[in-house]
mmCIF file of C-alpha atoms and ligand atoms in Angstrom:
data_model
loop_
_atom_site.group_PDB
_atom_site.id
_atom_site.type_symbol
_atom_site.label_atom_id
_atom_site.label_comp_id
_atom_site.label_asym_id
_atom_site.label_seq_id
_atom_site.Cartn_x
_atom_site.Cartn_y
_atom_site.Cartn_z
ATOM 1 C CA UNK A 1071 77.685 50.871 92.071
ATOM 2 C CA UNK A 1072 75.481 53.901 90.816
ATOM 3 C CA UNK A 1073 76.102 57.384 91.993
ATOM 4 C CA UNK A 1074 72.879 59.343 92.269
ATOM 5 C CA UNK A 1075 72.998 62.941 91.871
ATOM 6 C CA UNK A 1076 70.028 64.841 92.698
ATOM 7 C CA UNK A 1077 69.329 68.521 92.691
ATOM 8 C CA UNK A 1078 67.124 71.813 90.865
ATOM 9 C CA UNK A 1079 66.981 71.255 87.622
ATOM 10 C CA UNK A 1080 69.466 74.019 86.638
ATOM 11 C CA UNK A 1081 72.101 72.312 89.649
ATOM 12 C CA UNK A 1082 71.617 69.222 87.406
ATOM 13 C CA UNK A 1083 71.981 70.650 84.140
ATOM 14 C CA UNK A 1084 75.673 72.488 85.352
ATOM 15 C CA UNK A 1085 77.089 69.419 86.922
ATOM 16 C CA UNK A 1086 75.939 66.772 84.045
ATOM 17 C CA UNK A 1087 78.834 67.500 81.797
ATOM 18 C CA UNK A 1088 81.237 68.075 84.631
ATOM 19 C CA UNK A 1089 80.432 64.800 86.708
ATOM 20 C CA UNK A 1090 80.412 62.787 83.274
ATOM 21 C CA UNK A 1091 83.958 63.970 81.837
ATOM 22 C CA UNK A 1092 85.354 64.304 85.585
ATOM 23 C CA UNK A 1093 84.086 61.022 86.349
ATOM 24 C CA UNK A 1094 84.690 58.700 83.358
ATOM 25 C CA UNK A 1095 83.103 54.796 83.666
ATOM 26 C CA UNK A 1096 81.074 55.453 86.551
ATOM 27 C CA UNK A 1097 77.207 54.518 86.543
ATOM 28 C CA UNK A 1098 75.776 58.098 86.695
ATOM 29 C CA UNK A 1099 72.022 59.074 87.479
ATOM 30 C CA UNK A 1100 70.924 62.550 86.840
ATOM 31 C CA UNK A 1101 67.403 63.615 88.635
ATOM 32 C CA UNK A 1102 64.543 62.633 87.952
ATOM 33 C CA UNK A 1103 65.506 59.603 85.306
ATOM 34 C CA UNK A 1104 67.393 57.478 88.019
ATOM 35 C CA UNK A 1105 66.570 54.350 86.384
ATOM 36 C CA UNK A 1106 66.667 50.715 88.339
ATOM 37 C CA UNK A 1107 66.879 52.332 92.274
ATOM 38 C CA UNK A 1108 68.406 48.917 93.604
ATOM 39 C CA UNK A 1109 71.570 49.941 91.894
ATOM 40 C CA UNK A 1110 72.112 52.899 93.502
ATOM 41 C CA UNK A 1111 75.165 53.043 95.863
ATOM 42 C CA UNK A 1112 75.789 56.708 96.548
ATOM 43 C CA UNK A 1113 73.265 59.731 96.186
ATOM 44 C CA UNK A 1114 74.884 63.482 96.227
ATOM 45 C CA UNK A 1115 71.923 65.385 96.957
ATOM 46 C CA UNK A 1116 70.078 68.840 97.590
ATOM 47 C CA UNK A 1117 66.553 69.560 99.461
ATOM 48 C CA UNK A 1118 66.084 65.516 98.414
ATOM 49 C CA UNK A 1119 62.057 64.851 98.485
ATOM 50 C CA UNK A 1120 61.241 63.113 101.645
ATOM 51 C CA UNK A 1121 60.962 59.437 101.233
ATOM 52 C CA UNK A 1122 63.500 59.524 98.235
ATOM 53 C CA UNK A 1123 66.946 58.467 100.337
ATOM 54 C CA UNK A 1124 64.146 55.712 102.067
ATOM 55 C CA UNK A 1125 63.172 54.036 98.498
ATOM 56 C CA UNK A 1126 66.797 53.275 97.618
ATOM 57 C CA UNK A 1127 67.355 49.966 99.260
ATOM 58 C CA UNK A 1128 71.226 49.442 98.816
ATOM 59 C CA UNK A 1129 72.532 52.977 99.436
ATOM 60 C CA UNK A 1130 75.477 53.139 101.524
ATOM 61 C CA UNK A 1131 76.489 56.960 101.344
ATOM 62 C CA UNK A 1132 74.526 59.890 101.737
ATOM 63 C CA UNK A 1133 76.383 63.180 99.962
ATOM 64 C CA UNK A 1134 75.439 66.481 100.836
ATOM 65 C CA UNK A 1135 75.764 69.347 98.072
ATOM 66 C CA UNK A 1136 76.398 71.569 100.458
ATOM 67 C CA UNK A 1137 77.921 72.423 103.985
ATOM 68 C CA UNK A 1138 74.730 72.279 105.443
ATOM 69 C CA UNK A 1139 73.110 68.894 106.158
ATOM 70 C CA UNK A 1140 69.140 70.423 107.485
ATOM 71 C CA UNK A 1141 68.015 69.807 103.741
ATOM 72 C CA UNK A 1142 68.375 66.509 104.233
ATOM 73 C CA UNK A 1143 67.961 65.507 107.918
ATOM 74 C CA UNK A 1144 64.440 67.341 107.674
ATOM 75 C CA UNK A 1145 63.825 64.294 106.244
ATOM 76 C CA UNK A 1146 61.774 61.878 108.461
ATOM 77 C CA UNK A 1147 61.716 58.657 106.630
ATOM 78 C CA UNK A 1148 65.584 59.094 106.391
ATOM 79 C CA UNK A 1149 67.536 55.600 106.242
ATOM 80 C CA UNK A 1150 68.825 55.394 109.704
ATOM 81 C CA UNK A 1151 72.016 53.337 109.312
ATOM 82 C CA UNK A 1152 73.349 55.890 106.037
ATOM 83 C CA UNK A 1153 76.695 58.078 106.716
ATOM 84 C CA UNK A 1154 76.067 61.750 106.077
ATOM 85 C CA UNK A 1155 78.925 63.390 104.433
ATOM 86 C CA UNK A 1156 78.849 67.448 104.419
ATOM 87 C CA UNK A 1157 80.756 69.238 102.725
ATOM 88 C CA UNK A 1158 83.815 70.881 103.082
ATOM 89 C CA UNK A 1159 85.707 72.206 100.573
ATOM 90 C CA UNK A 1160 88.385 74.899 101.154
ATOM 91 C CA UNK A 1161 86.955 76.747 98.058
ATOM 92 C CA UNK A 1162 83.673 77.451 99.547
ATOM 93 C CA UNK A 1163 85.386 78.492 102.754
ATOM 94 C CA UNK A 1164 87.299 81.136 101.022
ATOM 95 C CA UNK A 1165 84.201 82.071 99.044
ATOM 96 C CA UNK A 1166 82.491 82.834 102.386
ATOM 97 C CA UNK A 1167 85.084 84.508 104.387
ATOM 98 C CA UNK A 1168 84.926 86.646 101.259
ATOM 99 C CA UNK A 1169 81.773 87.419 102.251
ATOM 100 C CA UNK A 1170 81.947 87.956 105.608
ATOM 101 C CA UNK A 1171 84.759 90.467 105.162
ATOM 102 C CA UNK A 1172 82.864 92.466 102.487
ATOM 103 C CA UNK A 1173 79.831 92.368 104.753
ATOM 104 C CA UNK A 1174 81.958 93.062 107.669
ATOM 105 C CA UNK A 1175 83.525 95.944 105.868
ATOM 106 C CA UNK A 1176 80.580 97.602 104.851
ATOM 107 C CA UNK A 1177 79.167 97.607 108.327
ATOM 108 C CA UNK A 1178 82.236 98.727 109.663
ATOM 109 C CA UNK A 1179 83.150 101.798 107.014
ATOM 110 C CA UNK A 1180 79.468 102.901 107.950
ATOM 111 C CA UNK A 1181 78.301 102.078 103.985
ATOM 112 C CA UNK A 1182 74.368 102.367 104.682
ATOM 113 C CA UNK A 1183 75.008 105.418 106.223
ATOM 114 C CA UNK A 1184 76.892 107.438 103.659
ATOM 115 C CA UNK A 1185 74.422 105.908 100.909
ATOM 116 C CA UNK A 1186 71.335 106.821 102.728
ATOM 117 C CA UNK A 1187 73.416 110.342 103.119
ATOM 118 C CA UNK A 1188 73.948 109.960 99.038
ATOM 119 C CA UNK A 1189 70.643 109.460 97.795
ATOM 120 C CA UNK A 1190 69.630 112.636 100.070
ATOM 121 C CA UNK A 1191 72.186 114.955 98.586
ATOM 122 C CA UNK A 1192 74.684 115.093 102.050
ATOM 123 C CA UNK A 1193 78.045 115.699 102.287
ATOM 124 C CA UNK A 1194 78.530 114.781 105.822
ATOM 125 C CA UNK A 1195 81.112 113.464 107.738
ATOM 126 C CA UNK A 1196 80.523 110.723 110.306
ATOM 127 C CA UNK A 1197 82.665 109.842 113.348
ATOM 128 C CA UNK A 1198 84.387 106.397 111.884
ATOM 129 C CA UNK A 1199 86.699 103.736 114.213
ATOM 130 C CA UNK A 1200 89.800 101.868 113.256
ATOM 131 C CA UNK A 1201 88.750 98.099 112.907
ATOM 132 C CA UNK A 1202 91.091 97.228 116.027
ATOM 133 C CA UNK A 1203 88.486 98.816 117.918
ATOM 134 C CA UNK A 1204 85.424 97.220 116.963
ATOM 135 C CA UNK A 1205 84.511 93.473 117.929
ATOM 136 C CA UNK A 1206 82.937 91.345 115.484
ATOM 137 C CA UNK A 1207 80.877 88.633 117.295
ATOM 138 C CA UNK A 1208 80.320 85.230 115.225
ATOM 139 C CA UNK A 1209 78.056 82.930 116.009
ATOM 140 C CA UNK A 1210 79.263 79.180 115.049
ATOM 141 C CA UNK A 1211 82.790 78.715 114.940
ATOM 142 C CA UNK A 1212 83.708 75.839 112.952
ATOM 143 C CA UNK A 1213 85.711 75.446 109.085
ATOM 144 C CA UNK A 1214 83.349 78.688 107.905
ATOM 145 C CA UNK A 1215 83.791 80.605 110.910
ATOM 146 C CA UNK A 1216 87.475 80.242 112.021
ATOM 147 C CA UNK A 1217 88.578 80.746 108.857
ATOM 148 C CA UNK A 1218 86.208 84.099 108.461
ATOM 149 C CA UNK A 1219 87.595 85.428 112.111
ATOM 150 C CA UNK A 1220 91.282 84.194 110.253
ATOM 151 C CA UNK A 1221 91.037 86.996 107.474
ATOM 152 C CA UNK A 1222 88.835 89.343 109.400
ATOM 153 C CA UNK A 1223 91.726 89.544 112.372
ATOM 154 C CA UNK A 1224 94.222 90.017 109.357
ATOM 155 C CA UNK A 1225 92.366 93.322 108.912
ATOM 156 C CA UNK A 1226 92.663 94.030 112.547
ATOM 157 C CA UNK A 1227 89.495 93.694 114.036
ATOM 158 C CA UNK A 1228 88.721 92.198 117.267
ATOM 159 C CA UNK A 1229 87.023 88.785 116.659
ATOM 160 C CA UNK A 1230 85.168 86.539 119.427
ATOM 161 C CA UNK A 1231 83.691 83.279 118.405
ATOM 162 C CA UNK A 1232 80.691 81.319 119.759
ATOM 163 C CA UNK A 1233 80.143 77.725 119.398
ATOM 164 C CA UNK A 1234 78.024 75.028 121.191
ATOM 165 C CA UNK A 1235 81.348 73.150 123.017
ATOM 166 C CA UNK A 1236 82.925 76.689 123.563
ATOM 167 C CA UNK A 1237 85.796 74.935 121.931
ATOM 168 C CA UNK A 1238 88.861 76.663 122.176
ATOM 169 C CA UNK A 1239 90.541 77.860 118.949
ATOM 170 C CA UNK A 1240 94.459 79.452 119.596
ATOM 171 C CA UNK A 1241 94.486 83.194 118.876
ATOM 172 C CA UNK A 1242 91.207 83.396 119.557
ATOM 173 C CA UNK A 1243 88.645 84.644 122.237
ATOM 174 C CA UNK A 1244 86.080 81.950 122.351
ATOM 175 C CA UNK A 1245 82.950 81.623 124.271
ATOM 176 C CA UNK A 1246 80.263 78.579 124.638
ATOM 177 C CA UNK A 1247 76.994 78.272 125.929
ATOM 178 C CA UNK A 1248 74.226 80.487 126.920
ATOM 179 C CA UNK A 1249 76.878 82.261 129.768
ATOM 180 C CA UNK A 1250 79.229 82.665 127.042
ATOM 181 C CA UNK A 1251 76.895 83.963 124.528
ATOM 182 C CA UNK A 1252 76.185 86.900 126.743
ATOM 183 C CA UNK A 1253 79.543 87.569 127.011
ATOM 184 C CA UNK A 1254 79.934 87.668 123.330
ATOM 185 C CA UNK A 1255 76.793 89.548 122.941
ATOM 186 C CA UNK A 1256 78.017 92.673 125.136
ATOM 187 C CA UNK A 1257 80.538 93.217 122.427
ATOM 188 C CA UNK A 1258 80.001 92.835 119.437
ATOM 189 C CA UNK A 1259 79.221 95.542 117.409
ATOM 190 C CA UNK A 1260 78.777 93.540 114.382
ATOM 191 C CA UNK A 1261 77.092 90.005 114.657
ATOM 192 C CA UNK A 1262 77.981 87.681 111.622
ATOM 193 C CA UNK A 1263 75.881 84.140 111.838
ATOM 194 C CA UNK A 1264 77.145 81.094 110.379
ATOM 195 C CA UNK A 1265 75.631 78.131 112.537
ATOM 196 C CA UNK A 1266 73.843 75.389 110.936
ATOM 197 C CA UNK A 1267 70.045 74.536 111.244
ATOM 198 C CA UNK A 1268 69.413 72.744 114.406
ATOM 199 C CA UNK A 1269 66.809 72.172 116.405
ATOM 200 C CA UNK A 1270 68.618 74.408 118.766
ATOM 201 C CA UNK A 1271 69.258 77.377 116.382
ATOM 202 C CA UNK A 1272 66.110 77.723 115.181
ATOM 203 C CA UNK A 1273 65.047 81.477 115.758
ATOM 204 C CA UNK A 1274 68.056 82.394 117.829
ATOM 205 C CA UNK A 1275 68.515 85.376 116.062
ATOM 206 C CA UNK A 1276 65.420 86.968 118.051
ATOM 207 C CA UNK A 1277 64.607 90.007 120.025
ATOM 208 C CA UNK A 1278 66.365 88.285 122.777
ATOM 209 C CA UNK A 1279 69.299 88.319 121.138
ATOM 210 C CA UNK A 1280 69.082 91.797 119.807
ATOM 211 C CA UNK A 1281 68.641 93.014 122.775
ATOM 212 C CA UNK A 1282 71.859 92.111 124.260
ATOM 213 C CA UNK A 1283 73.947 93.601 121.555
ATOM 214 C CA UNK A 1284 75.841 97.303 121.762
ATOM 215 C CA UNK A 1285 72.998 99.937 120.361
ATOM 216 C CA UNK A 1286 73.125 100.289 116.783
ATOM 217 C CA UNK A 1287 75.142 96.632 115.921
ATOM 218 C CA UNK A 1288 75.214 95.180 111.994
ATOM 219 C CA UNK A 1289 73.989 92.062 111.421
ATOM 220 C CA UNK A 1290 75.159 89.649 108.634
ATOM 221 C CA UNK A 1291 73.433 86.157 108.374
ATOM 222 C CA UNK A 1292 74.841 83.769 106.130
ATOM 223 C CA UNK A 1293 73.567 80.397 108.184
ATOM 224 C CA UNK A 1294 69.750 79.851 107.400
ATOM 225 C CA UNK A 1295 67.281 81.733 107.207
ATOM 226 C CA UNK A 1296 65.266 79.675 109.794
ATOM 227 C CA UNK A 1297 67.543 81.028 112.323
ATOM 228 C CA UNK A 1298 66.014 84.595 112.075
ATOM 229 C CA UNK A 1299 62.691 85.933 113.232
ATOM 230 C CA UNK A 1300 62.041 88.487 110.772
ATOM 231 C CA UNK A 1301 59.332 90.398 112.605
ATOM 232 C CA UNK A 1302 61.813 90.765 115.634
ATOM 233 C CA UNK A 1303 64.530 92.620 112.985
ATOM 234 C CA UNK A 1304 61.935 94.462 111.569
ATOM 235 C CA UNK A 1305 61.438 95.669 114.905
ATOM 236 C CA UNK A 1306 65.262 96.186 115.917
ATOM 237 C CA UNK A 1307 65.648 98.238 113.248
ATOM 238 C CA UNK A 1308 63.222 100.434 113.399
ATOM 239 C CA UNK A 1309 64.019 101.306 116.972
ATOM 240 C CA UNK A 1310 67.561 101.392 116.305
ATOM 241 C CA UNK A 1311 68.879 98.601 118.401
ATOM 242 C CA UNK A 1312 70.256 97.152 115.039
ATOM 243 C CA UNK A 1313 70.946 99.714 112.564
ATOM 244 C CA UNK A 1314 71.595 97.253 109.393
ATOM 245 C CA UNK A 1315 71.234 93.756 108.146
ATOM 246 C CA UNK A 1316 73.298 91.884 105.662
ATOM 247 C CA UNK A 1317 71.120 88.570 104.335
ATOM 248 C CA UNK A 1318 71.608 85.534 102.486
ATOM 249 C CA UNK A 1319 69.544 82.852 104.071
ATOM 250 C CA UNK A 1320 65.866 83.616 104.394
ATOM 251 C CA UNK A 1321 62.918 81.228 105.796
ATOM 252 C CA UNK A 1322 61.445 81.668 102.404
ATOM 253 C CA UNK A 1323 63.827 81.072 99.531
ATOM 254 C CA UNK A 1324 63.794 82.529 96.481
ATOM 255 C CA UNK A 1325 62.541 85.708 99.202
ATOM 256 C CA UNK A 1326 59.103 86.247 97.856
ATOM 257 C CA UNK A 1327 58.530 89.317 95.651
ATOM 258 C CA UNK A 1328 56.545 91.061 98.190
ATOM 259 C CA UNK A 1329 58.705 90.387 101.243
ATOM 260 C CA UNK A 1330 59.440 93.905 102.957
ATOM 261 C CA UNK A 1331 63.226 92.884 103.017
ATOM 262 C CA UNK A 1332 63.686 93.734 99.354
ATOM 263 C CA UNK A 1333 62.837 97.615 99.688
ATOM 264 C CA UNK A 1334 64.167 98.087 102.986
ATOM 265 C CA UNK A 1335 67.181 100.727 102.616
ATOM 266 C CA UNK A 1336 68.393 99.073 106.223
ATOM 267 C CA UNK A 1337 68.664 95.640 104.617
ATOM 268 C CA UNK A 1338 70.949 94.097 101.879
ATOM 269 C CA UNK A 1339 69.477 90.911 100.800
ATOM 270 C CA UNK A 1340 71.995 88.678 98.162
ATOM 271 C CA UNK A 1341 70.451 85.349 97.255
ATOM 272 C CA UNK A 1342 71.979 82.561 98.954
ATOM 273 C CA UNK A 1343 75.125 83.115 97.219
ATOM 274 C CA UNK A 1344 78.039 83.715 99.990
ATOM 275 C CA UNK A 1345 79.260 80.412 99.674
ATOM 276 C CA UNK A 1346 78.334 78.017 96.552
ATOM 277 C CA UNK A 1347 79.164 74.858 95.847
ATOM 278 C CA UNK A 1348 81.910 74.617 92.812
ATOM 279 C CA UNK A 1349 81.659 71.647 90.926
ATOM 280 C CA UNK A 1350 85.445 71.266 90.098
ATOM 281 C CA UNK A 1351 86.597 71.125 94.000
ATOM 282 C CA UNK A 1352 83.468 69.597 95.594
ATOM 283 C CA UNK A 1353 83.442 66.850 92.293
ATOM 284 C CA UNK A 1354 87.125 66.011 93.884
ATOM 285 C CA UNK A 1355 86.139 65.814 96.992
ATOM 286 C CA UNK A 1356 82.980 63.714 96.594
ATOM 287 C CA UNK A 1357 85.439 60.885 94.576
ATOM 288 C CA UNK A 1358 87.747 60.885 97.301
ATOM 289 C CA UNK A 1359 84.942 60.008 99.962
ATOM 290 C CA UNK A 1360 83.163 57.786 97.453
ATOM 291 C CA UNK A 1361 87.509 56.226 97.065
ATOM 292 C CA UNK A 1362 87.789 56.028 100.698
ATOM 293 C CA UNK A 1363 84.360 54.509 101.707
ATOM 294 C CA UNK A 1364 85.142 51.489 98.454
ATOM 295 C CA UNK A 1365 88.302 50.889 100.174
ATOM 296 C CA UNK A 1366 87.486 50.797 103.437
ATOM 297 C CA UNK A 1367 89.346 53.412 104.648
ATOM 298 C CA UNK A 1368 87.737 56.568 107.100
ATOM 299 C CA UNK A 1369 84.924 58.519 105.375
ATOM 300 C CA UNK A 1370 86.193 62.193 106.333
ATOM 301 C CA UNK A 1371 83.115 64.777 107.408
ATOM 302 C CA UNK A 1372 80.782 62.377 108.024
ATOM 303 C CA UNK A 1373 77.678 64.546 110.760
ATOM 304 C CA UNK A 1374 76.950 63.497 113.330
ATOM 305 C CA UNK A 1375 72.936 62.622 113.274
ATOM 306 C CA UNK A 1376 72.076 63.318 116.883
ATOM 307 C CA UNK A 1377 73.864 66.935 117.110
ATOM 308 C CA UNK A 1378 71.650 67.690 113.741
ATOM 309 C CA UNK A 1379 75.282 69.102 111.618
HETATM 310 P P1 LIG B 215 80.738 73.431 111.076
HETATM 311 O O1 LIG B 215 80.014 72.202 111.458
HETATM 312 O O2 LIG B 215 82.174 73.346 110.733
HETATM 313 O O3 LIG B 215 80.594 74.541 112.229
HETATM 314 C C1 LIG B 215 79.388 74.764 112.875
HETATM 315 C C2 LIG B 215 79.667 75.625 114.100
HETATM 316 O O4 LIG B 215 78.422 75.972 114.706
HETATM 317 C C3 LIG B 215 80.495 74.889 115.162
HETATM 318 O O5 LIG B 215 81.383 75.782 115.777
HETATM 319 C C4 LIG B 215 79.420 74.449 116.148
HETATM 320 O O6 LIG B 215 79.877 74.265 117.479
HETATM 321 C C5 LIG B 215 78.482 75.637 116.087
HETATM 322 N N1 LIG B 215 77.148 75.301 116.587
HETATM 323 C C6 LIG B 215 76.303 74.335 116.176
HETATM 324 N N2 LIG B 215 75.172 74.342 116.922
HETATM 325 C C7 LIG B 215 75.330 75.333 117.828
HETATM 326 C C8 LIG B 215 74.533 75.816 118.883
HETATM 327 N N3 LIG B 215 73.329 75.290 119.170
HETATM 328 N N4 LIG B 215 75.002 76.840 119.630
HETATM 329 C C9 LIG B 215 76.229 77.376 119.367
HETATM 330 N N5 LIG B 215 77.031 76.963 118.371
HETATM 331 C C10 LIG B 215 76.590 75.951 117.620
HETATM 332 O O7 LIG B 215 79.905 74.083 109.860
HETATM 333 P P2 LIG B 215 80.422 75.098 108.736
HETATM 334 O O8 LIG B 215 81.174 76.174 109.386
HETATM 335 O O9 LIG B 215 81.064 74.351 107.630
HETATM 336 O O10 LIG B 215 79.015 75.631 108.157
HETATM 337 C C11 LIG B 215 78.109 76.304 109.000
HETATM 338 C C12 LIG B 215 76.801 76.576 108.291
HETATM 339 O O11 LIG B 215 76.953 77.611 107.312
HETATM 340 C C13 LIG B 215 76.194 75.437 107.469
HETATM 341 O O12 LIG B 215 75.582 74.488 108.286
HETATM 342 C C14 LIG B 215 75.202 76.179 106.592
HETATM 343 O O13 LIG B 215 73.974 76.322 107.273
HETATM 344 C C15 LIG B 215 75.848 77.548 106.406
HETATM 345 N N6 LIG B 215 76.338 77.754 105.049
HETATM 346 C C16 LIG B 215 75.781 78.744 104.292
HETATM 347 C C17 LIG B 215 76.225 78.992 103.017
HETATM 348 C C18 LIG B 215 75.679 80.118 102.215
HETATM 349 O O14 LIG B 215 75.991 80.218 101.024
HETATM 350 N N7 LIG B 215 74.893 81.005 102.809
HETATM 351 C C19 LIG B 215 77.283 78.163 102.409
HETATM 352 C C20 LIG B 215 77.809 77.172 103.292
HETATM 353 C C21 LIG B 215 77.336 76.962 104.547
HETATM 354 P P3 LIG B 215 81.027 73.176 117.844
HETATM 355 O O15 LIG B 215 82.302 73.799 117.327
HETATM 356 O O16 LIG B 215 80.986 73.118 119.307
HETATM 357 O O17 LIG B 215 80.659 71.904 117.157
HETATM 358 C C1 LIG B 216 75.485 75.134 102.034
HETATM 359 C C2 LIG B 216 74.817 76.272 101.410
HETATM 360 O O1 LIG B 216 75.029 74.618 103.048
HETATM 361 O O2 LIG B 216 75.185 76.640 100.279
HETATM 362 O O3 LIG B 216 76.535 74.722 101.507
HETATM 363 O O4 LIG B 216 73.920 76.857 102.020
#
């Protein structure tokens, strides 16, 4: 009954101590010295090599490290009969609606502006709107996104989700499909992104989209950076369609020194870091799926393989 845990070397070295006191008597394996892979029940993993998840022949639980699951499905030798369990811990979903409403705020209040207006020396006034009248537009509406629109309503800003079932969500305005995204689209004056990697979201922050926004929209994209196409921002910024970007996710990660996104005064670039996993509340939550699935009870957040998160 070994638990796996694989990750970067410096996501192994902070959750050693804390798995091993926070779970006393269980069979640990810290990445790479996983010893005798037969005995190896569970694996909590992150960006796992392909073929690894395949060469464990008794595993009955497949652990995601984060909310996302793409780091593993893009996996093709992947063990076909293995639960996926993402993760979702109300921890990280504060942590990101944190983000979002700094983003959002900063966007909003006009904060590129008046530090463009800084470094030149300008004591200028611009014209500046009560939240209640701007929409914030957010693509994927599920735990990270509901709970985001949650806080970012509390400020009093007019919030629209989009999500692929167009699910509806009380108190708020929620849209679905490619109708629906158009709809969204037409309003929002700040875009915040937080779908997961799918097939089906790959590069859907394009031109396209850009195109259907208000002139002059924020961006913020805290779902993966495979969703972007960079030239096409490049692009909308520089004829004003979008007048800033907020980014965490990039196709590229770390962002390569050279990337034009690091010394572009239209772009804030943080590194992956608006929602992080925190060993203390995601270690709790992994032993209660790990409980659950030993006792035969309902494995909660399991993903659902075809729909990809
Ligand atoms: P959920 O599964 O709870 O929500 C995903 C949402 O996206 C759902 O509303 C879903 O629709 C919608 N969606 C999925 N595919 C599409 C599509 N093709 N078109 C429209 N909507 C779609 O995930 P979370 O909210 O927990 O996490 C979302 C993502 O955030 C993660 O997958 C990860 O990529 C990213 N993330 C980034 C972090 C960071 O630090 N930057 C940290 C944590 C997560 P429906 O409701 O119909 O199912
Ligand atoms: C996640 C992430 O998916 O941190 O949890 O990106």
């Amino acid at each position: 009954m070994a638990i796996l845990f694989q990750s970067t070397p410096a996501s192994v070295a902070r959750w050693r101590p804390f798995l091993t006191k926070a779970w006393p008597g269980r069979d640990l394996r810290f990445w790479p010295e996983i010893g005798d892979k037969s005995t190896i029940d569970y694996a909590l993993v992150w960006h796992p090599e392909p073929g690894l998840l395949a060469s464990l022949p008794n595993l009955k639980l497949i652990l995601s490290l984060g909310a996302g699951v793409d780091h593993i499905l893009r996996d093709s030798e992947l063990p076909r009969g293995v639960p996926i369990v993402r993760l979702v811990d109300p921890y990280m979903t504060q942590a990101m609606s944190e983000y979002v409403v700094l983003q959002v705020l900063r966007l909003h209040r006009q904060d590129f502006a008046y530090r463009a207006q800084q470094a030149a020396g300008e004591w200028r006034e611009l014209a500046q709107k009560n939240a209640a009248e701007r929409t914030v537009g957010l693509l994927g509406f599920g735990q990270l996104g509901q709970d985001a629109a949650a806080k970012l309503t509390g400020l009093g800003f007019d919030v629209a989700g989009w999500s692929r079932s167009g699910r509806t969500v009380p108190g708020f305005r929620t849209y679905g499909g490619a109708a629906g995204l158009n709809a969204l689209l037409r309003r929002s004056e700040i875009l915040v992104s937080l779908l997961p990697m799918t097939p089906e979201t790959e590069g859907v922050l394009d031109a396209r989209l850009f195109a259907r926004l208000p002139r002059g929209a924020g961006l913020v994209n805290a779902g993966r950076g495979r969703q972007l196409v960079e030239a096409d921002l490049l692009a909308a910024l520089d004829s004003g369609q979008i007048s800033a970007a907020v980014l965490d996710v990039f196709r590229e990660e770390p962002l390569p020194a050279a990337h034009p996104f690091w010394r572009d005064p239209r772009i804030i670039v943080t590194p992956h870091v608006a929602a992080e996993t925190h060993p203390p509340t995601a270690g709790a939550i992994y032993a209660q799926a790990i409980e659950d699935f030993e006792a035969g009870r309902p494995v909660a957040n399991v993903i659902d393989r075809d729909k990809g998160y």
